Amino acid sequence: MRFSKVLAAFVLPLAASGALSAPEKFQKFHSRSQSSTPLDLSDSTYDQLTSAPRDYIVGVLLTAQEAKYGCQICREFQPEWELIAKSWAKGDKNGESRVLFGTLDFSKGKSTFQKMMLQTAPVLMLFQPTVGPNAKADSQPIRYDFSGSPTAEQIHAWIGRHLPDGSHPPLVRPVNYSRIVTTITVALGLITFSTVAWPYVKPVVRSRNLWAGISLIAVLLFTSGHMFNHIRKVPYIAGDGRGGISYFAGGFSNQYGMETQIIAAMYGVLSFATIALALKVPRIADPKSQQFMVFLWGMVIMGMYSFLLSVFRIKNGGYPFFIPPF
């Protein structure tokens, strides 16, 4: 019994003297981070880095990057985390901000994951100082909640909000030369294609008939109520209450999807008939053929207007006028 007490009296001071102080721990891990950052941690180095006392701030990413764990966010976020750590190390080589970054993968930190009862990854924790001028009363780490794969800019801003006031190293993304080369190549390809194809495309682009057709389709589409259908989410058709189908809705504030298509088709036929009478029929050389075409297109216009008025009477039951045959 006396021997054990004597042994403890000698061992405890030696163990206490062997523990690193907060400045020594920071210097140790800061030296490592100059060659490789974020620090690649294990269970033991994680405990050393995050144990009190701390006069520094440390951000630790607990992740699971191996494919067998199926953590897609872990693999997507890892390059962003490394970018933050490398930018910070480059902008703060002397460690004036006293911030360290580390990564603990599940394959090397199973005990830590079990001890913290973590069921998901990634988990980002920010440990605040426990001693020194910036010490916090609460020694518990601040946890970042992942709702997706955040960008390095978001995490850099989040870390900055929890640091003491002052300047912090900026986030610097490396130049993406492959993207620049790809953009230049695509631009040159488009310029070359446009130069070669322009003589063939020019007549089409400058075609009056093409633009007239596009304009006519747009006018028919929007005057028939197409946007009304999208805004109001109207039904395509509806029942008439007698087992049949109603294609036209009563009232001026209601309409169906098929009603819009029918009205657009009627406007299209009326437009085509009017264009034919104005442009095509006068060019017919044979008087009899010309007379027949005038009669034919006139009857088409009359029939379409008759049908249009019958639809108008459905929308407004009190309308008294009509044109035969509808």
Short mmCIF file of C-alpha atoms in Angstrom, two decimals:
data_model
loop_
_atom_site.label_atom_id
_atom_site.label_comp_id
_atom_site.label_asym_id
_atom_site.label_seq_id
_atom_site.Cartn_x
_atom_site.Cartn_y
_atom_site.Cartn_z
CA MET A 1 0.00 0.00 0.00
CA ARG A 2 2.80 2.40 0.92
CA PHE A 3 4.67 1.48 -2.25
CA SER A 4 1.64 2.29 -4.43
CA LYS A 5 1.18 5.66 -2.77
CA VAL A 6 4.84 6.49 -3.26
CA LEU A 7 4.64 5.37 -6.90
CA ALA A 8 1.58 7.52 -7.50
CA ALA A 9 3.28 10.48 -5.91
CA PHE A 10 6.09 10.21 -8.46
CA VAL A 11 4.03 9.23 -11.56
CA LEU A 12 1.32 11.91 -11.35
CA PRO A 13 3.73 14.87 -11.46
CA LEU A 14 5.60 13.24 -14.35
CA ALA A 15 2.34 12.74 -16.27
CA ALA A 16 1.29 16.31 -15.59
CA SER A 17 4.64 17.60 -16.73
CA GLY A 18 4.39 15.49 -19.90
CA ALA A 19 1.04 17.08 -20.94
CA LEU A 20 1.42 19.92 -23.42
CA SER A 21 0.23 23.40 -22.53
CA ALA A 22 -2.22 25.23 -24.76
CA PRO A 23 0.45 27.30 -26.58
CA GLU A 24 2.62 24.20 -27.06
CA LYS A 25 -0.29 22.23 -28.51
CA PHE A 26 -1.13 25.02 -30.92
CA GLN A 27 2.50 25.32 -32.02
CA LYS A 28 2.72 21.57 -32.54
CA PHE A 29 -0.38 21.28 -34.70
CA HIS A 30 0.21 24.60 -36.46
CA SER A 31 3.63 23.34 -37.58
CA ARG A 32 1.98 20.24 -39.02
CA SER A 33 -0.67 22.28 -40.78
CA GLN A 34 1.98 24.23 -42.68
CA SER A 35 2.86 21.08 -44.63
CA SER A 36 -0.57 19.43 -44.76
CA THR A 37 -3.91 21.04 -44.04
CA PRO A 38 -6.54 20.19 -42.99
CA LEU A 39 -4.89 17.92 -40.43
CA ASP A 40 -5.57 14.23 -40.99
CA LEU A 41 -6.74 13.14 -37.54
CA SER A 42 -7.18 9.86 -35.72
CA ASP A 43 -8.90 9.12 -32.42
CA SER A 44 -5.79 10.00 -30.42
CA THR A 45 -4.84 13.17 -32.32
CA TYR A 46 -8.48 14.31 -32.24
CA ASP A 47 -8.47 14.03 -28.45
CA GLN A 48 -5.17 15.90 -28.23
CA LEU A 49 -6.30 18.67 -30.56
CA THR A 50 -9.70 19.27 -28.97
CA SER A 51 -8.89 18.63 -25.30
CA ALA A 52 -8.73 21.50 -22.81
CA PRO A 53 -6.94 23.73 -22.26
CA ARG A 54 -7.19 25.44 -25.64
CA ASP A 55 -6.14 28.98 -26.42
CA TYR A 56 -6.99 28.47 -30.09
CA ILE A 57 -10.00 27.70 -32.28
CA VAL A 58 -10.21 24.42 -34.16
CA GLY A 59 -12.69 23.33 -36.78
CA VAL A 60 -13.06 19.57 -37.20
CA LEU A 61 -14.95 17.82 -39.98
CA LEU A 62 -16.14 14.34 -39.02
CA THR A 63 -16.79 12.57 -42.28
CA ALA A 64 -17.05 9.19 -44.02
CA GLN A 65 -15.56 9.39 -47.48
CA GLU A 66 -15.23 5.72 -48.41
CA ALA A 67 -17.70 4.62 -51.07
CA LYS A 68 -19.00 1.75 -48.95
CA TYR A 69 -20.60 4.23 -46.54
CA GLY A 70 -22.61 5.88 -49.34
CA CYS A 71 -22.12 9.44 -48.08
CA GLN A 72 -22.43 11.55 -51.22
CA ILE A 73 -22.38 14.86 -49.31
CA CYS A 74 -19.12 13.82 -47.61
CA ARG A 75 -17.37 13.38 -50.95
CA GLU A 76 -18.88 16.55 -52.42
CA PHE A 77 -17.99 18.75 -49.44
CA GLN A 78 -14.44 17.47 -48.86
CA PRO A 79 -12.84 19.61 -51.64
CA GLU A 80 -14.63 22.69 -50.27
CA TRP A 81 -13.34 21.96 -46.75
CA GLU A 82 -9.78 21.50 -48.03
CA LEU A 83 -10.06 24.80 -49.94
CA ILE A 84 -11.02 26.63 -46.73
CA ALA A 85 -8.14 25.10 -44.77
CA LYS A 86 -5.54 25.75 -47.48
CA SER A 87 -6.71 29.35 -48.02
CA TRP A 88 -6.54 29.99 -44.26
CA ALA A 89 -3.08 28.45 -43.93
CA LYS A 90 -1.79 30.47 -46.88
CA GLY A 91 -3.23 33.74 -45.58
CA ASP A 92 -2.18 33.16 -41.94
CA LYS A 93 1.24 31.52 -42.08
CA ASN A 94 2.24 32.87 -38.66
CA GLY A 95 -0.91 31.59 -36.98
CA GLU A 96 -2.01 35.01 -35.75
CA SER A 97 -5.70 34.09 -35.94
CA ARG A 98 -4.97 30.90 -33.93
CA VAL A 99 -7.30 28.76 -36.01
CA LEU A 100 -6.67 25.13 -36.97
CA PHE A 101 -8.53 22.78 -39.28
CA GLY A 102 -8.76 19.02 -39.10
CA THR A 103 -10.57 16.09 -40.69
CA LEU A 104 -11.50 12.89 -38.87
CA ASP A 105 -12.68 10.11 -41.15
CA PHE A 106 -14.86 7.33 -39.79
CA SER A 107 -12.29 4.73 -40.81
CA LYS A 108 -9.75 6.34 -38.44
CA GLY A 109 -12.10 7.64 -35.75
CA LYS A 110 -14.68 4.95 -34.99
CA SER A 111 -14.20 5.36 -31.24
CA THR A 112 -14.84 9.11 -31.50
CA PHE A 113 -17.98 8.57 -33.57
CA GLN A 114 -19.25 6.02 -31.04
CA LYS A 115 -18.38 8.21 -28.09
CA MET A 116 -20.29 11.14 -29.62
CA MET A 117 -23.13 8.78 -30.71
CA LEU A 118 -23.02 10.08 -34.27
CA GLN A 119 -25.32 8.26 -36.69
CA THR A 120 -24.83 10.48 -39.73
CA ALA A 121 -22.04 12.32 -41.51
CA PRO A 122 -20.68 14.83 -42.26
CA VAL A 123 -20.57 16.73 -38.97
CA LEU A 124 -18.70 20.02 -38.65
CA MET A 125 -17.72 21.22 -35.18
CA LEU A 126 -16.03 24.43 -34.15
CA PHE A 127 -14.20 24.30 -30.79
CA GLN A 128 -13.78 27.66 -29.07
CA PRO A 129 -10.87 28.59 -26.77
CA THR A 130 -11.12 27.58 -23.09
CA VAL A 131 -8.27 29.78 -21.89
CA GLY A 132 -6.82 33.11 -22.97
CA PRO A 133 -8.37 36.46 -23.83
CA ASN A 134 -10.95 34.94 -26.20
CA ALA A 135 -11.97 32.06 -23.91
CA LYS A 136 -15.64 31.08 -23.84
CA ALA A 137 -17.50 30.00 -20.73
CA ASP A 138 -19.21 27.18 -22.65
CA SER A 139 -16.62 24.63 -23.72
CA GLN A 140 -19.06 22.70 -25.90
CA PRO A 141 -18.32 22.90 -29.65
CA ILE A 142 -20.57 24.77 -32.07
CA ARG A 143 -22.12 22.43 -34.62
CA TYR A 144 -22.97 23.26 -38.22
CA ASP A 145 -26.18 21.69 -39.50
CA PHE A 146 -25.85 20.31 -43.04
CA SER A 147 -29.02 20.74 -45.10
CA GLY A 148 -27.19 19.91 -48.31
CA SER A 149 -23.70 20.31 -49.70
CA PRO A 150 -22.65 23.86 -48.72
CA THR A 151 -20.04 25.86 -50.58
CA ALA A 152 -16.69 26.91 -49.17
CA GLU A 153 -17.91 30.51 -49.11
CA GLN A 154 -20.83 29.60 -46.83
CA ILE A 155 -18.67 27.70 -44.35
CA HIS A 156 -15.96 30.38 -44.42
CA ALA A 157 -18.58 33.01 -43.55
CA TRP A 158 -20.02 30.77 -40.80
CA ILE A 159 -16.58 30.31 -39.21
CA GLY A 160 -15.89 34.04 -39.46
CA ARG A 161 -19.07 34.85 -37.52
CA HIS A 162 -17.79 32.84 -34.53
CA LEU A 163 -14.29 34.32 -34.47
CA PRO A 164 -13.15 37.37 -32.52
CA ASP A 165 -13.42 40.71 -34.29
CA GLY A 166 -10.63 41.38 -36.72
CA SER A 167 -9.45 40.55 -40.20
CA HIS A 168 -9.45 36.93 -41.31
CA PRO A 169 -7.69 35.29 -44.26
CA PRO A 170 -9.86 35.50 -47.38
CA LEU A 171 -11.08 32.47 -49.27
CA VAL A 172 -9.16 32.13 -52.55
CA ARG A 173 -10.33 29.68 -55.17
CA PRO A 174 -7.64 28.43 -57.54
CA VAL A 175 -7.91 29.37 -61.19
CA ASN A 176 -9.85 26.73 -63.11
CA TYR A 177 -7.72 26.58 -66.25
CA SER A 178 -9.63 23.64 -67.72
CA ARG A 179 -12.86 25.61 -67.52
CA ILE A 180 -11.23 28.62 -69.19
CA VAL A 181 -9.85 26.45 -72.00
CA THR A 182 -13.24 24.75 -72.44
CA THR A 183 -15.04 28.10 -72.58
CA ILE A 184 -12.61 29.50 -75.16
CA THR A 185 -12.88 26.33 -77.25
CA VAL A 186 -16.67 26.39 -77.22
CA ALA A 187 -16.71 30.12 -78.05
CA LEU A 188 -14.35 29.63 -80.99
CA GLY A 189 -16.44 26.69 -82.18
CA LEU A 190 -19.63 28.76 -82.05
CA ILE A 191 -17.96 31.63 -83.91
CA THR A 192 -16.69 29.25 -86.60
CA PHE A 193 -20.07 27.55 -86.93
CA SER A 194 -21.88 30.90 -87.14
CA THR A 195 -19.49 32.17 -89.82
CA VAL A 196 -19.93 29.04 -91.95
CA ALA A 197 -23.69 28.67 -91.44
CA TRP A 198 -24.67 32.34 -91.71
CA PRO A 199 -24.98 32.39 -95.53
CA TYR A 200 -27.51 29.53 -95.23
CA VAL A 201 -29.28 30.84 -92.14
CA LYS A 202 -29.49 34.47 -93.30
CA PRO A 203 -32.35 33.93 -95.82
CA VAL A 204 -34.36 32.05 -93.20
CA VAL A 205 -33.83 34.67 -90.50
CA ARG A 206 -34.80 37.47 -92.89
CA SER A 207 -37.86 35.64 -94.24
CA ARG A 208 -40.96 37.81 -93.91
CA ASN A 209 -43.24 34.78 -94.16
CA LEU A 210 -41.43 33.03 -91.31
CA TRP A 211 -41.78 35.96 -88.92
CA ALA A 212 -45.35 36.57 -90.05
CA GLY A 213 -46.17 32.93 -89.26
CA ILE A 214 -44.49 33.10 -85.85
CA SER A 215 -46.29 36.33 -85.04
CA LEU A 216 -49.62 34.91 -86.14
CA ILE A 217 -49.17 31.78 -84.01
CA ALA A 218 -48.23 33.89 -80.98
CA VAL A 219 -51.23 36.18 -81.47
CA LEU A 220 -53.63 33.25 -81.83
CA LEU A 221 -52.11 31.48 -78.83
CA PHE A 222 -52.39 34.39 -76.41
CA THR A 223 -55.69 35.90 -77.61
CA SER A 224 -57.39 32.52 -77.21
CA GLY A 225 -56.65 32.41 -73.46
CA HIS A 226 -53.53 30.28 -73.20
CA MET A 227 -52.01 32.33 -70.35
CA PHE A 228 -55.36 32.35 -68.52
CA ASN A 229 -55.25 28.55 -68.43
CA HIS A 230 -51.74 28.49 -66.97
CA ILE A 231 -52.53 31.11 -64.33
CA ARG A 232 -55.90 29.69 -63.24
CA LYS A 233 -55.02 25.99 -63.75
CA VAL A 234 -58.36 25.37 -65.45
CA PRO A 235 -59.62 21.83 -66.27
CA TYR A 236 -59.27 20.56 -69.81
CA ILE A 237 -62.97 19.60 -70.11
CA ALA A 238 -65.87 19.09 -67.70
CA GLY A 239 -69.09 17.11 -67.47
CA ASP A 240 -72.38 18.71 -68.44
CA GLY A 241 -74.36 17.03 -65.63
CA ARG A 242 -76.23 14.74 -68.04
CA GLY A 243 -73.50 12.21 -68.68
CA GLY A 244 -71.97 14.17 -71.53
CA ILE A 245 -68.96 16.44 -71.96
CA SER A 246 -68.96 20.22 -71.88
CA TYR A 247 -66.31 21.86 -74.02
CA PHE A 248 -67.26 25.47 -73.26
CA ALA A 249 -67.62 27.00 -69.79
CA GLY A 250 -70.45 29.45 -69.18
CA GLY A 251 -69.59 32.99 -68.18
CA PHE A 252 -66.81 35.34 -69.21
CA SER A 253 -64.61 34.51 -66.23
CA ASN A 254 -64.41 30.76 -66.91
CA GLN A 255 -63.03 28.58 -69.65
CA TYR A 256 -61.67 25.09 -70.28
CA GLY A 257 -58.41 23.99 -71.83
CA MET A 258 -60.06 22.45 -74.91
CA GLU A 259 -62.18 25.57 -75.30
CA THR A 260 -58.98 27.57 -75.74
CA GLN A 261 -57.73 25.20 -78.42
CA ILE A 262 -61.04 25.30 -80.31
CA ILE A 263 -61.14 29.10 -80.24
CA ALA A 264 -57.50 29.27 -81.40
CA ALA A 265 -58.30 26.92 -84.31
CA MET A 266 -61.30 29.06 -85.29
CA TYR A 267 -59.18 32.22 -85.23
CA GLY A 268 -56.57 30.42 -87.31
CA VAL A 269 -59.09 29.39 -89.96
CA LEU A 270 -60.52 32.92 -90.08
CA SER A 271 -57.01 34.39 -90.41
CA PHE A 272 -56.03 31.98 -93.16
CA ALA A 273 -59.27 32.62 -95.05
CA THR A 274 -58.79 36.37 -94.83
CA ILE A 275 -55.17 36.12 -96.02
CA ALA A 276 -56.25 33.88 -98.90
CA LEU A 277 -58.92 36.36 -100.00
CA ALA A 278 -56.53 39.30 -99.76
CA LEU A 279 -53.38 37.78 -101.28
CA LYS A 280 -54.02 34.51 -103.07
CA VAL A 281 -57.38 34.94 -104.81
CA PRO A 282 -56.45 38.19 -106.68
CA ARG A 283 -53.55 36.32 -108.33
CA ILE A 284 -55.82 33.69 -109.90
CA ALA A 285 -55.90 34.35 -113.63
CA ASP A 286 -59.06 32.37 -114.50
CA PRO A 287 -62.17 34.48 -113.68
CA LYS A 288 -64.36 31.46 -112.95
CA SER A 289 -61.79 29.89 -110.65
CA GLN A 290 -61.33 33.23 -108.96
CA GLN A 291 -65.07 33.61 -108.49
CA PHE A 292 -65.33 30.10 -107.04
CA MET A 293 -62.49 30.75 -104.58
CA VAL A 294 -64.09 34.02 -103.46
CA PHE A 295 -67.36 32.16 -102.84
CA LEU A 296 -65.54 29.29 -101.08
CA TRP A 297 -63.49 31.45 -98.72
CA GLY A 298 -66.46 33.72 -98.11
CA MET A 299 -68.52 30.71 -96.99
CA VAL A 300 -65.67 29.56 -94.74
CA ILE A 301 -65.52 32.98 -93.09
CA MET A 302 -69.30 33.08 -92.69
CA GLY A 303 -69.40 29.57 -91.21
CA MET A 304 -66.59 30.32 -88.75
CA TYR A 305 -68.19 33.57 -87.64
CA SER A 306 -71.49 31.75 -87.21
CA PHE A 307 -69.83 29.15 -85.01
CA LEU A 308 -67.96 31.87 -83.10
CA LEU A 309 -71.23 33.67 -82.34
CA SER A 310 -72.80 30.42 -81.15
CA VAL A 311 -69.93 29.99 -78.70
CA PHE A 312 -70.41 33.58 -77.59
CA ARG A 313 -74.08 32.81 -76.85
CA ILE A 314 -72.95 29.89 -74.68
CA LYS A 315 -70.70 32.24 -72.72
CA ASN A 316 -73.45 34.91 -72.54
CA GLY A 317 -76.90 33.34 -72.57
CA GLY A 318 -78.68 36.66 -73.05
CA TYR A 319 -76.98 37.50 -76.36
CA PRO A 320 -79.79 37.64 -79.00
CA PHE A 321 -77.94 37.74 -82.33
CA PHE A 322 -76.69 34.91 -84.53
CA ILE A 323 -75.56 34.12 -88.06
CA PRO A 324 -76.84 31.01 -89.83
CA PRO A 325 -76.27 28.11 -89.88
CA PHE A 326 -75.26 27.85 -86.19
#
